[in-house]
Every structure is written in C-alpha cells, then in structure tokens.
Amino acid sequence: MTAPAFRRLYLLVVLLHLVGDVALSPFYPQLFERLFGVTDPAATGTYIWVCRVAALAAMPLWGLAARRASLRSLVVGSLAVAAVLELVLAAAPSYLAFLVLSAASVVVTMAFTLAYPAFVGTGRDRVRDVTLFAYVVNGGVVVATVLGAAIMALPEPRYGIAACSLLYVALAVLCHRRLPRSADGPALTPGGTDPDGSEPPNAGPAPRRGRTALVALAAVCTAVLAAETARLVVRPFFTLYAEDGGAGTTAAALLFLLPQVTVLAVLPLAHRAHALLGRSLLPVSCAVAALGLLAQFLTPDPALLALGRVVFGAGLGLGHVALDLRVFEVTGARGPAFSVVATVRVGATLVSPVLATALAGAGLGLPLAAGAALFGVLALVLALPPGRTPPAAPAPPTTTAHRTEDTQHA
C-alpha cells in the first residue's frame, strides 16, 4: 500500500474519532430525556465530566502502549472493541449504564488520537500535513453535528447509535487489510527520519534527551494548555453575551459559529504565512486572537461583535497550524511525548468550563477578557528572544514542493 493510501487511512481514523466524540454532544439533554426520562440538567454536566476524566486518564496509557505495540494492532483492536461497545451502548437500560459504557468507549477510542502523529510521520511537508489535519478537525465538527441531528430525528435514536457501530467495523476491516502486519508503514521515527536513517524534507531535529527535552516538553505543554483554555473559556456563555448586546437567538448562534467558518477560510493561507513568518507565526496568531477577543469584550454591538469574531477566527486558524508545528518539533511523530501533550489538551477541557462559569457569574463578558489576556500573555512570552525562553527546537524549514490536497480536514 502506498504512503498516500496510508495517510488517507490515518485521516479516516481521526475523522471517525471526531465524529463519534462530537455527534451527539449538542443533544445530550434531549437524548437523556428520550431514552431514560432524565430531565435534570446536572445529568448532562455529569456525563460530560465523567467522559472527559476518562479521556484524561486514558491518553497517557495509550502513549505507553504505543511503545510496545504497533499502531496497526492498537487501532484495529480498538475499532473492534468500540464497535461492540457502540452496540451495547445503544441497548443501555438506564442513564447510569449509558454513562459507564460511554466512559469505557472514550477510554478505548482515545487510541485513535495516535493516528495524528502517524499521519504527520508519513509525510514530507509538515506544514501542509498540519494544515490538512486542521481542515479535518474543523470540517469534521460540521459533519458530526449533522449526523447527530439525523440520529435525533429518528423515531428511535438507539437505532442510529447502533448503526454507528457499522462505521467502526468497516474501518477495522479496512485497517486490518491495508495496514502492514509487521510495522506501521512508511512512518517517520520520533526524530523525523525515515527508517533508513535519512532525513526527509521539512523534518525537525531528533528529540532532545534528558533535562533539555523535559524543559522543552514542559514549555510546549504550557503553551498548549494556555491556548486551549483561552479558546474554550469563551464558548459556554457567548450566546448569552451576544443576546444581551441585542442579537437575537439565531444571530447569536451564527455569531458563535463565525470563528469556525473563518478558520476554514484562512487555512489555505497557512503555508504562505509560515513561509513568511516562520516561528513568529505562533506569537502573531496569538496576538491576533487576543485582539479579536478584546474587541468582543469592549462592545457587544452585533456588527462590531461579528468583526471581532472574524479576527478571532483568523488567529485561531493560523495559530492551530503554528502550535501543532511547535508540538511536533518537540515530540517528534511518535512516542509518549505526544501523548503527554494530548493529555494536556484534554485537561484544558476540564479547566475551561470551571473558569468560564466563575467568570460569567461576575459578568458575561469576562470570559472574553480572560481569553484575550491568556492569548496576549502567550503572544508576549513566545515573542521573547530565544535566550529568554525555554530551549526549543528550531522550526523545520518549509519545503517548496506543493502537493494537490486529495482529502479534506475534519
């Protein structure tokens, strides 16, 4: 099987994980009421928290497992188990059983996140690969939401949940047949080299060892935690803030989605922006995101709010690419170091709702101010001269080769 075919398979695994994780998330209250007669809003909050804690606990374990087993065996096995869990989940007799089974499913499917570094490891243009993944993530949210709405539109949502197991089975069969048995395919080693030891274009240096490597990993984890928290803290109460400023319910929903649309619009510029700015792309993107959030905080007027949302989305889109490039510079494309960063990302989903709730209690606009402050501080720290920041690997040189994209982001 050719390397491009391997890469498409990795993206399918990532996309399936995203769809399974996001599809029903906007509809949990309605789902619990229809299936179990549970109307307490606390049931939704408890469900989300338990699943996030399960993800947080599972991610480092899968990182360790990746050192002892091939990606093929981990992915195929997880897909098979996930298919069974999806069927059992559809037949769950109570809310408690659904909660426990969902947590187990989250633990199993977190193995799919390993496909992202494997995808990057099989490429020759890291900027292009990270940008393509950003397309998959953002476009996949739209696909997942449509699928979730279709499931909820069925007379019996259980049938839709059970049918999702077919997706896991189909992909498990495809991975079993197509991924090599003895290895993960033409992937790169942690240092970004081919199995024969040669360095491909755009490969970063081998991950550093000892104390320097730990400092670099801690620095990139701190940046990820700050950026993810800043991005997520503004979400829970934004529509209420927009409505208080005079926007109707529909307009508030459209304003909420505007940054996501902007992300998709600016991603085609990521390669050119990285070529022009290099490592400065990340602090510049954080500064743009901070400016967009600050504008939203200063005025809830719908027209100016829309402008701030667009600026915020532009910073998010380019920042997504720039931050992931930093992550792979430090962690390489394999090994437990990437799992540490992924665990930190999950941790941000636990921190941000608590912070948002506390801030919104004092003022609905304060989460926007907090997000702007986090992005602003991160931009300043990242813009410091190299000698005043934790050691970090030099940015991989951009390749001049441009390939035709044959797949879309999720």
Short mmCIF file of C-alpha atoms in Angstrom, two decimals:
data_model
loop_
_atom_site.label_atom_id
_atom_site.label_comp_id
_atom_site.label_asym_id
_atom_site.label_seq_id
_atom_site.Cartn_x
_atom_site.Cartn_y
_atom_site.Cartn_z
CA MET A 1 0.00 0.00 0.00
CA THR A 2 1.41 3.40 -0.95
CA ALA A 3 2.23 6.12 1.54
CA PRO A 4 -0.64 8.38 0.33
CA ALA A 5 -3.06 5.48 0.92
CA PHE A 6 -1.70 5.04 4.44
CA ARG A 7 -2.20 8.72 5.08
CA ARG A 8 -5.83 8.65 3.94
CA LEU A 9 -6.44 5.73 6.28
CA TYR A 10 -4.94 7.61 9.22
CA LEU A 11 -7.18 10.58 8.48
CA LEU A 12 -10.23 8.33 8.34
CA VAL A 13 -9.40 7.04 11.81
CA VAL A 14 -9.03 10.59 13.13
CA LEU A 15 -12.28 11.65 11.45
CA LEU A 16 -14.22 8.72 12.88
CA HIS A 17 -12.93 9.52 16.36
CA LEU A 18 -14.00 13.14 15.99
CA VAL A 19 -17.46 12.26 14.65
CA GLY A 20 -18.06 9.70 17.40
CA ASP A 21 -16.97 12.19 20.05
CA VAL A 22 -18.90 15.22 18.80
CA ALA A 23 -22.03 13.95 17.02
CA LEU A 24 -24.43 13.76 19.95
CA SER A 25 -22.76 16.34 22.21
CA PRO A 26 -25.18 19.20 21.31
CA PHE A 27 -28.15 16.94 22.03
CA TYR A 28 -27.34 15.22 25.33
CA PRO A 29 -30.24 16.77 27.29
CA GLN A 30 -32.76 15.72 24.64
CA LEU A 31 -31.14 12.29 24.30
CA PHE A 32 -31.27 11.54 28.02
CA GLU A 33 -34.89 12.65 28.21
CA ARG A 34 -35.96 10.49 25.27
CA LEU A 35 -34.03 7.37 26.27
CA PHE A 36 -34.28 7.40 30.05
CA GLY A 37 -36.73 10.13 31.02
CA VAL A 38 -33.93 12.09 32.71
CA THR A 39 -34.55 15.84 32.63
CA ASP A 40 -32.12 17.07 35.31
CA PRO A 41 -29.54 19.39 33.65
CA ALA A 42 -26.96 18.03 36.10
CA ALA A 43 -27.12 14.71 34.26
CA THR A 44 -25.60 16.31 31.17
CA GLY A 45 -22.88 18.03 33.17
CA THR A 46 -22.02 14.82 35.00
CA TYR A 47 -21.89 12.87 31.75
CA ILE A 48 -19.53 15.33 30.09
CA TRP A 49 -17.21 15.49 33.10
CA VAL A 50 -17.00 11.70 33.52
CA CYS A 51 -16.18 11.26 29.82
CA ARG A 52 -13.51 13.97 29.94
CA VAL A 53 -11.90 12.48 33.03
CA ALA A 54 -11.89 9.08 31.29
CA ALA A 55 -10.15 10.65 28.29
CA LEU A 56 -7.62 12.37 30.54
CA ALA A 57 -6.77 9.09 32.26
CA ALA A 58 -6.63 7.04 29.06
CA MET A 59 -4.39 9.23 26.89
CA PRO A 60 -1.06 8.65 28.69
CA LEU A 61 -1.80 4.92 28.86
CA TRP A 62 -2.22 4.72 25.10
CA GLY A 63 1.02 6.66 24.71
CA LEU A 64 2.83 4.00 26.73
CA ALA A 65 1.08 1.22 24.81
CA ALA A 66 2.35 2.74 21.56
CA ARG A 67 5.91 1.98 22.69
CA ARG A 68 5.19 -1.75 22.88
CA ALA A 69 2.68 -2.41 20.12
CA SER A 70 2.28 -1.32 16.50
CA LEU A 71 -0.21 1.33 15.54
CA ARG A 72 -1.98 -1.24 13.38
CA SER A 73 -2.67 -3.59 16.28
CA LEU A 74 -3.78 -0.76 18.57
CA VAL A 75 -6.12 0.81 16.02
CA VAL A 76 -7.65 -2.43 14.73
CA GLY A 77 -8.20 -3.77 18.24
CA SER A 78 -9.69 -0.51 19.46
CA LEU A 79 -12.01 -0.26 16.47
CA ALA A 80 -13.30 -3.79 17.10
CA VAL A 81 -13.91 -3.14 20.80
CA ALA A 82 -15.50 0.23 20.06
CA ALA A 83 -17.94 -1.42 17.63
CA VAL A 84 -19.09 -3.82 20.35
CA LEU A 85 -19.38 -1.03 22.91
CA GLU A 86 -21.47 1.04 20.50
CA LEU A 87 -23.97 -1.82 20.15
CA VAL A 88 -24.16 -2.33 23.90
CA LEU A 89 -24.47 1.41 24.41
CA ALA A 90 -27.49 1.51 22.12
CA ALA A 91 -29.19 -1.08 24.35
CA ALA A 92 -28.26 0.58 27.69
CA PRO A 93 -31.27 0.19 30.02
CA SER A 94 -30.55 3.19 32.25
CA TYR A 95 -28.73 6.51 32.40
CA LEU A 96 -26.12 5.05 34.76
CA ALA A 97 -25.39 2.16 32.41
CA PHE A 98 -25.15 4.60 29.48
CA LEU A 99 -22.72 6.74 31.47
CA VAL A 100 -20.45 3.82 32.40
CA LEU A 101 -20.46 2.39 28.88
CA SER A 102 -19.75 5.82 27.38
CA ALA A 103 -16.73 6.27 29.68
CA ALA A 104 -15.44 2.86 28.61
CA SER A 105 -15.93 3.80 24.97
CA VAL A 106 -13.99 7.04 25.48
CA VAL A 107 -11.09 5.11 27.03
CA VAL A 108 -10.98 2.75 24.05
CA THR A 109 -11.35 5.35 21.30
CA MET A 110 -8.64 7.62 22.68
CA ALA A 111 -6.28 5.19 20.93
CA PHE A 112 -7.39 6.78 17.66
CA THR A 113 -5.60 10.02 18.54
CA LEU A 114 -2.34 8.18 17.83
CA ALA A 115 -3.25 8.30 14.15
CA TYR A 116 -2.49 12.03 14.01
CA PRO A 117 1.25 11.80 14.74
CA ALA A 118 1.37 8.73 12.49
CA PHE A 119 -0.18 10.79 9.69
CA VAL A 120 2.37 13.57 10.18
CA GLY A 121 5.15 10.98 10.38
CA THR A 122 4.39 9.63 6.91
CA GLY A 123 4.64 12.99 5.18
CA ARG A 124 7.35 15.18 3.73
CA ASP A 125 5.71 18.58 4.22
CA ARG A 126 4.84 19.05 7.86
CA VAL A 127 3.19 22.45 7.38
CA ARG A 128 0.87 21.03 4.76
CA ASP A 129 0.07 17.99 6.90
CA VAL A 130 -0.79 20.02 9.99
CA THR A 131 -2.93 22.37 7.88
CA LEU A 132 -4.74 19.42 6.32
CA PHE A 133 -5.43 18.00 9.76
CA ALA A 134 -6.86 21.35 10.84
CA TYR A 135 -9.27 21.11 7.90
CA VAL A 136 -10.30 17.64 9.07
CA VAL A 137 -10.90 18.81 12.63
CA ASN A 138 -12.97 21.87 11.76
CA GLY A 139 -14.89 20.32 8.86
CA GLY A 140 -15.49 17.17 10.88
CA VAL A 141 -17.33 19.16 13.53
CA VAL A 142 -19.87 20.18 10.90
CA VAL A 143 -20.24 16.59 9.64
CA ALA A 144 -20.60 15.29 13.18
CA THR A 145 -23.27 17.85 14.08
CA VAL A 146 -25.32 16.95 11.01
CA LEU A 147 -25.02 13.25 11.84
CA GLY A 148 -26.08 13.87 15.43
CA ALA A 149 -29.12 15.82 14.29
CA ALA A 150 -30.04 12.96 11.93
CA ILE A 151 -29.81 10.44 14.77
CA MET A 152 -32.02 12.57 17.00
CA ALA A 153 -34.55 12.91 14.16
CA LEU A 154 -35.09 9.15 14.09
CA PRO A 155 -38.18 7.74 15.85
CA GLU A 156 -35.77 5.71 17.99
CA PRO A 157 -32.27 7.21 18.48
CA ARG A 158 -30.99 3.85 19.69
CA TYR A 159 -31.08 2.59 16.11
CA GLY A 160 -28.85 5.44 14.98
CA ILE A 161 -26.36 4.77 17.79
CA ALA A 162 -26.26 1.08 16.93
CA ALA A 163 -25.79 1.85 13.23
CA CYS A 164 -22.64 3.81 14.09
CA SER A 165 -21.01 0.53 15.08
CA LEU A 166 -21.02 -0.37 11.38
CA LEU A 167 -18.61 2.51 10.74
CA TYR A 168 -16.21 1.08 13.33
CA VAL A 169 -16.49 -2.41 11.82
CA ALA A 170 -15.92 -1.17 8.26
CA LEU A 171 -12.85 0.84 9.24
CA ALA A 172 -11.49 -2.03 11.36
CA VAL A 173 -11.71 -4.36 8.37
CA LEU A 174 -10.04 -1.78 6.13
CA CYS A 175 -7.20 -1.20 8.61
CA HIS A 176 -6.76 -4.95 9.12
CA ARG A 177 -6.42 -5.49 5.39
CA ARG A 178 -4.42 -2.43 4.42
CA LEU A 179 -2.05 -1.66 7.26
CA PRO A 180 1.09 -3.83 7.25
CA ARG A 181 1.32 -6.52 9.90
CA SER A 182 4.95 -6.03 10.80
CA ALA A 183 5.08 -2.24 11.04
CA ASP A 184 3.08 0.92 10.90
CA GLY A 185 4.03 1.72 7.34
CA PRO A 186 6.45 4.28 5.97
CA ALA A 187 6.20 6.42 9.06
CA LEU A 188 8.95 8.55 10.47
CA THR A 189 10.80 7.84 13.64
CA PRO A 190 10.47 10.30 16.55
CA GLY A 191 13.27 12.41 15.17
CA GLY A 192 11.60 12.84 11.80
CA THR A 193 13.85 10.46 9.88
CA ASP A 194 12.95 7.65 7.55
CA PRO A 195 13.52 4.06 8.66
CA ASP A 196 16.73 4.00 6.65
CA GLY A 197 18.05 6.94 8.66
CA SER A 198 17.82 9.63 6.02
CA GLU A 199 16.15 12.93 6.83
CA PRO A 200 13.15 13.91 4.70
CA PRO A 201 12.46 17.48 3.70
CA ASN A 202 10.95 19.60 6.46
CA ALA A 203 11.95 17.18 9.20
CA GLY A 204 12.89 18.65 12.54
CA PRO A 205 15.88 17.56 14.60
CA ALA A 206 15.82 14.44 16.72
CA PRO A 207 14.04 14.98 20.04
CA ARG A 208 16.48 16.13 22.68
CA ARG A 209 17.29 13.97 25.66
CA GLY A 210 17.47 14.46 29.36
CA ARG A 211 16.70 17.68 31.15
CA THR A 212 16.64 19.80 27.99
CA ALA A 213 13.97 17.58 26.46
CA LEU A 214 11.85 17.77 29.61
CA VAL A 215 12.12 21.57 29.70
CA ALA A 216 11.11 21.80 26.04
CA LEU A 217 8.19 19.42 26.60
CA ALA A 218 7.04 21.38 29.66
CA ALA A 219 7.23 24.63 27.68
CA VAL A 220 5.14 23.36 24.79
CA CYS A 221 2.63 21.77 27.20
CA THR A 222 2.25 25.12 28.95
CA ALA A 223 1.64 26.84 25.61
CA VAL A 224 -0.94 24.22 24.63
CA LEU A 225 -2.73 24.50 27.97
CA ALA A 226 -2.86 28.30 27.75
CA ALA A 227 -4.02 28.37 24.12
CA GLU A 228 -6.66 25.67 24.55
CA THR A 229 -8.01 27.22 27.75
CA ALA A 230 -8.16 30.65 26.09
CA ARG A 231 -10.01 29.15 23.12
CA LEU A 232 -12.51 27.16 25.16
CA VAL A 233 -13.22 29.56 28.02
CA VAL A 234 -15.09 31.94 25.71
CA ARG A 235 -17.55 29.34 24.40
CA PRO A 236 -20.08 28.42 27.15
CA PHE A 237 -21.63 31.85 27.73
CA PHE A 238 -21.00 33.61 24.43
CA THR A 239 -24.56 33.32 23.06
CA LEU A 240 -25.96 34.84 26.27
CA TYR A 241 -23.46 37.68 25.98
CA ALA A 242 -24.45 38.28 22.35
CA GLU A 243 -28.16 38.24 23.20
CA ASP A 244 -27.58 40.77 25.98
CA GLY A 245 -25.96 43.01 23.36
CA GLY A 246 -29.08 42.98 21.20
CA ALA A 247 -28.54 39.94 18.96
CA GLY A 248 -31.46 37.56 18.51
CA THR A 249 -31.17 33.86 19.23
CA THR A 250 -30.48 32.96 15.59
CA ALA A 251 -27.98 35.80 15.17
CA ALA A 252 -26.21 34.76 18.39
CA ALA A 253 -25.90 31.20 17.05
CA LEU A 254 -24.46 32.48 13.77
CA LEU A 255 -22.00 34.69 15.63
CA PHE A 256 -20.99 31.68 17.69
CA LEU A 257 -20.11 29.73 14.53
CA LEU A 258 -18.39 32.65 12.76
CA PRO A 259 -14.86 31.90 14.08
CA GLN A 260 -15.17 28.28 12.89
CA VAL A 261 -16.09 29.47 9.41
CA THR A 262 -13.21 31.95 9.46
CA VAL A 263 -10.78 29.18 10.43
CA LEU A 264 -11.73 27.24 7.30
CA ALA A 265 -11.32 30.41 5.23
CA VAL A 266 -7.80 31.25 6.45
CA LEU A 267 -6.30 27.76 6.48
CA PRO A 268 -5.34 27.97 2.75
CA LEU A 269 -3.07 30.86 3.76
CA ALA A 270 -1.27 28.88 6.48
CA HIS A 271 1.55 27.56 4.29
CA ARG A 272 2.30 31.01 2.89
CA ALA A 273 2.06 32.61 6.32
CA HIS A 274 4.51 30.09 7.76
CA ALA A 275 6.90 30.65 4.87
CA LEU A 276 6.84 34.40 5.56
CA LEU A 277 6.86 34.44 9.36
CA GLY A 278 8.47 31.13 10.37
CA ARG A 279 8.43 30.73 14.15
CA SER A 280 6.92 34.19 14.53
CA LEU A 281 3.64 32.83 13.15
CA LEU A 282 2.58 31.47 16.56
CA PRO A 283 3.00 34.67 18.63
CA VAL A 284 1.48 36.74 15.82
CA SER A 285 -1.52 34.40 15.64
CA CYS A 286 -1.97 34.56 19.42
CA ALA A 287 -1.85 38.36 19.28
CA VAL A 288 -4.50 38.42 16.52
CA ALA A 289 -6.74 36.08 18.54
CA ALA A 290 -6.28 38.28 21.62
CA LEU A 291 -7.19 41.37 19.63
CA GLY A 292 -10.35 39.71 18.33
CA LEU A 293 -11.45 38.68 21.83
CA LEU A 294 -10.65 42.10 23.26
CA ALA A 295 -12.82 43.74 20.59
CA GLN A 296 -15.69 41.42 21.52
CA PHE A 297 -15.28 42.24 25.20
CA LEU A 298 -15.24 46.00 24.63
CA THR A 299 -18.55 46.08 22.77
CA PRO A 300 -21.45 43.61 22.46
CA ASP A 301 -22.84 45.51 19.46
CA PRO A 302 -23.71 42.73 16.93
CA ALA A 303 -21.89 44.36 13.98
CA LEU A 304 -18.67 45.01 15.88
CA LEU A 305 -19.02 41.66 17.60
CA ALA A 306 -19.05 39.97 14.19
CA LEU A 307 -15.85 41.78 13.23
CA GLY A 308 -14.19 40.66 16.46
CA ARG A 309 -15.31 37.07 15.82
CA VAL A 310 -13.73 37.11 12.36
CA VAL A 311 -10.42 38.46 13.71
CA PHE A 312 -10.53 35.87 16.50
CA GLY A 313 -11.15 33.06 14.00
CA ALA A 314 -8.24 34.18 11.82
CA GLY A 315 -5.92 33.98 14.81
CA LEU A 316 -7.30 30.56 15.76
CA GLY A 317 -6.86 29.10 12.28
CA LEU A 318 -3.24 30.16 11.78
CA GLY A 319 -2.46 29.53 15.45
CA HIS A 320 -3.71 25.95 15.19
CA VAL A 321 -1.16 25.21 12.49
CA ALA A 322 1.68 27.11 14.19
CA LEU A 323 1.10 25.50 17.60
CA ASP A 324 0.94 21.96 16.23
CA LEU A 325 4.19 22.58 14.36
CA ARG A 326 5.81 23.53 17.69
CA VAL A 327 4.38 20.38 19.27
CA PHE A 328 5.91 18.10 16.63
CA GLU A 329 9.25 19.91 16.84
CA VAL A 330 9.44 18.86 20.49
CA THR A 331 7.70 15.47 20.48
CA GLY A 332 8.52 14.07 17.06
CA ALA A 333 5.92 11.97 15.26
CA ARG A 334 5.92 9.00 17.62
CA GLY A 335 6.25 8.07 21.24
CA PRO A 336 4.74 9.01 24.60
CA ALA A 337 5.77 12.68 24.44
CA PHE A 338 2.96 13.43 22.01
CA SER A 339 0.53 11.67 24.35
CA VAL A 340 1.62 13.99 27.14
CA VAL A 341 0.66 16.99 25.01
CA ALA A 342 -2.64 15.35 24.04
CA THR A 343 -3.37 14.76 27.72
CA VAL A 344 -2.77 18.44 28.45
CA ARG A 345 -5.25 19.33 25.69
CA VAL A 346 -7.88 17.14 27.33
CA GLY A 347 -7.04 18.77 30.66
CA ALA A 348 -7.92 22.17 29.19
CA THR A 349 -11.46 20.90 28.55
CA LEU A 350 -11.76 20.32 32.30
CA VAL A 351 -10.27 23.65 33.36
CA SER A 352 -12.06 25.96 30.92
CA PRO A 353 -15.72 25.29 31.90
CA VAL A 354 -14.95 25.87 35.57
CA LEU A 355 -13.10 29.10 34.78
CA ALA A 356 -15.84 30.26 32.41
CA THR A 357 -18.59 29.63 34.97
CA ALA A 358 -16.75 31.51 37.71
CA LEU A 359 -16.04 34.49 35.46
CA ALA A 360 -19.50 34.65 33.90
CA GLY A 361 -21.02 34.84 37.38
CA ALA A 362 -19.37 38.25 37.74
CA GLY A 363 -20.06 39.37 34.16
CA LEU A 364 -20.93 37.60 30.92
CA GLY A 365 -18.13 39.39 29.07
CA LEU A 366 -15.38 38.41 31.49
CA PRO A 367 -14.63 35.03 29.82
CA LEU A 368 -13.82 37.00 26.66
CA ALA A 369 -11.49 39.25 28.64
CA ALA A 370 -9.81 36.22 30.22
CA GLY A 371 -9.32 34.58 26.83
CA ALA A 372 -7.83 37.79 25.44
CA ALA A 373 -5.47 38.04 28.42
CA LEU A 374 -4.30 34.43 28.06
CA PHE A 375 -3.65 34.80 24.34
CA GLY A 376 -1.95 38.16 24.91
CA VAL A 377 0.41 36.84 27.58
CA LEU A 378 1.18 33.79 25.46
CA ALA A 379 1.99 36.04 22.47
CA LEU A 380 4.38 38.12 24.59
CA VAL A 381 6.15 35.09 26.07
CA LEU A 382 6.54 33.41 22.69
CA ALA A 383 7.88 36.63 21.16
CA LEU A 384 10.72 36.87 23.70
CA PRO A 385 14.25 36.41 22.33
CA PRO A 386 15.28 32.73 22.25
CA GLY A 387 17.72 33.19 25.10
CA ARG A 388 14.90 34.19 27.45
CA THR A 389 12.56 31.32 26.67
CA PRO A 390 12.87 27.60 27.39
CA PRO A 391 15.01 25.80 24.79
CA ALA A 392 13.03 24.78 21.76
CA ALA A 393 13.87 23.03 18.54
CA PRO A 394 14.39 25.26 15.52
CA ALA A 395 11.45 25.42 13.16
CA PRO A 396 11.57 22.87 10.35
CA PRO A 397 12.39 24.54 7.03
CA THR A 398 9.44 24.88 4.75
CA THR A 399 9.52 22.80 1.62
CA THR A 400 8.96 24.38 -1.73
CA ALA A 401 7.10 21.34 -3.03
CA HIS A 402 3.33 21.79 -3.08
CA ARG A 403 1.06 18.79 -3.40
CA THR A 404 -2.54 18.65 -4.51
CA GLU A 405 -4.74 18.02 -1.49
CA ASP A 406 -6.63 14.78 -2.04
CA THR A 407 -8.54 14.80 1.21
CA GLN A 408 -10.34 17.29 3.39
CA HIS A 409 -9.95 18.35 7.02
CA ALA A 410 -12.39 17.39 9.70
#
